[in-house]
Amino acid sequence: MGFIDTVRDVLAASNASPARGGAGDESAGAYWCHDCDERIRDVDAPGDGTPDCPACGDAMEFERSAASTGCAC
């Protein structure tokens, strides 16, 4: 059963963390401009408010990450 144990260990390690960012990444989602397809992660957004789209200047919309309830995909 060595092969099956190895496959099981590899699968368990690949699913160990649902977070898709770097270690210590506390992102709750991202700001999107759907018209321009621009995305800024909340942890990368400048300032404390809703950022403006760098392409068109309109206010961006916040959406939760796929790791939280309510996917932003």
Short mmCIF file of C-alpha atoms in Angstrom, two decimals:
data_model
loop_
_atom_site.label_atom_id
_atom_site.label_comp_id
_atom_site.label_asym_id
_atom_site.label_seq_id
_atom_site.Cartn_x
_atom_site.Cartn_y
_atom_site.Cartn_z
CA MET A 1 0.00 0.00 0.00
CA GLY A 2 3.00 2.32 -0.23
CA PHE A 3 1.86 3.90 -3.48
CA ILE A 4 -1.64 4.61 -2.21
CA ASP A 5 -0.25 6.10 1.01
CA THR A 6 2.07 8.34 -1.03
CA VAL A 7 -0.78 9.56 -3.24
CA ARG A 8 -2.95 10.17 -0.16
CA ASP A 9 -0.14 12.18 1.49
CA VAL A 10 0.38 14.30 -1.63
CA LEU A 11 -3.33 15.04 -1.94
CA ALA A 12 -3.61 15.90 1.74
CA ALA A 13 -0.65 18.29 1.50
CA SER A 14 -2.02 20.03 -1.60
CA ASN A 15 -5.36 20.65 0.14
CA ALA A 16 -3.90 21.65 3.49
CA SER A 17 -4.65 25.35 3.15
CA PRO A 18 -7.59 26.87 1.29
CA ALA A 19 -5.81 30.24 1.18
CA ARG A 20 -4.38 30.98 -2.23
CA GLY A 21 -2.15 33.88 -1.29
CA GLY A 22 1.16 33.97 0.48
CA ALA A 23 1.70 32.94 4.06
CA GLY A 24 0.06 35.35 6.47
CA ASP A 25 -2.11 36.75 3.68
CA GLU A 26 -5.26 38.09 5.34
CA SER A 27 -7.10 39.18 2.20
CA ALA A 28 -10.89 39.25 2.47
CA GLY A 29 -11.42 39.82 -1.25
CA ALA A 30 -10.70 42.29 -4.01
CA TYR A 31 -11.95 45.49 -5.58
CA TRP A 32 -13.09 45.10 -9.19
CA CYS A 33 -13.92 47.37 -12.08
CA HIS A 34 -16.01 45.07 -14.26
CA ASP A 35 -16.04 47.50 -17.17
CA CYS A 36 -12.23 47.56 -17.41
CA ASP A 37 -11.51 44.08 -15.94
CA GLU A 38 -9.22 45.73 -13.37
CA ARG A 39 -8.67 44.01 -10.00
CA ILE A 40 -6.97 45.25 -6.83
CA ARG A 41 -6.73 42.95 -3.81
CA ASP A 42 -8.02 44.62 -0.66
CA VAL A 43 -4.64 44.22 1.05
CA ASP A 44 -2.96 45.99 -1.90
CA ALA A 45 -5.46 48.86 -2.19
CA PRO A 46 -4.10 52.29 -1.27
CA GLY A 47 -5.79 54.10 1.61
CA ASP A 48 -8.78 53.01 3.67
CA GLY A 49 -11.71 53.67 1.32
CA THR A 50 -12.90 52.15 -1.91
CA PRO A 51 -10.24 52.76 -4.57
CA ASP A 52 -10.93 54.26 -7.97
CA CYS A 53 -10.20 52.20 -11.07
CA PRO A 54 -6.74 53.04 -12.39
CA ALA A 55 -8.02 52.76 -15.99
CA CYS A 56 -11.31 54.69 -15.97
CA GLY A 57 -11.41 56.47 -12.59
CA ASP A 58 -14.81 55.07 -11.50
CA ALA A 59 -15.26 53.64 -8.00
CA MET A 60 -14.46 49.94 -7.84
CA GLU A 61 -16.75 47.29 -6.34
CA PHE A 62 -15.66 45.05 -3.44
CA GLU A 63 -16.19 41.32 -3.73
CA ARG A 64 -15.28 38.60 -1.27
CA SER A 65 -12.64 36.02 -2.04
CA ALA A 66 -13.38 32.48 -3.14
CA ALA A 67 -12.07 31.21 0.21
CA SER A 68 -14.84 33.03 2.09
CA THR A 69 -18.55 32.33 1.88
CA GLY A 70 -19.92 33.83 -1.28
CA CYS A 71 -17.40 33.35 -4.06
CA ALA A 72 -16.10 36.38 -5.96
CA CYS A 73 -15.17 34.29 -8.97
#
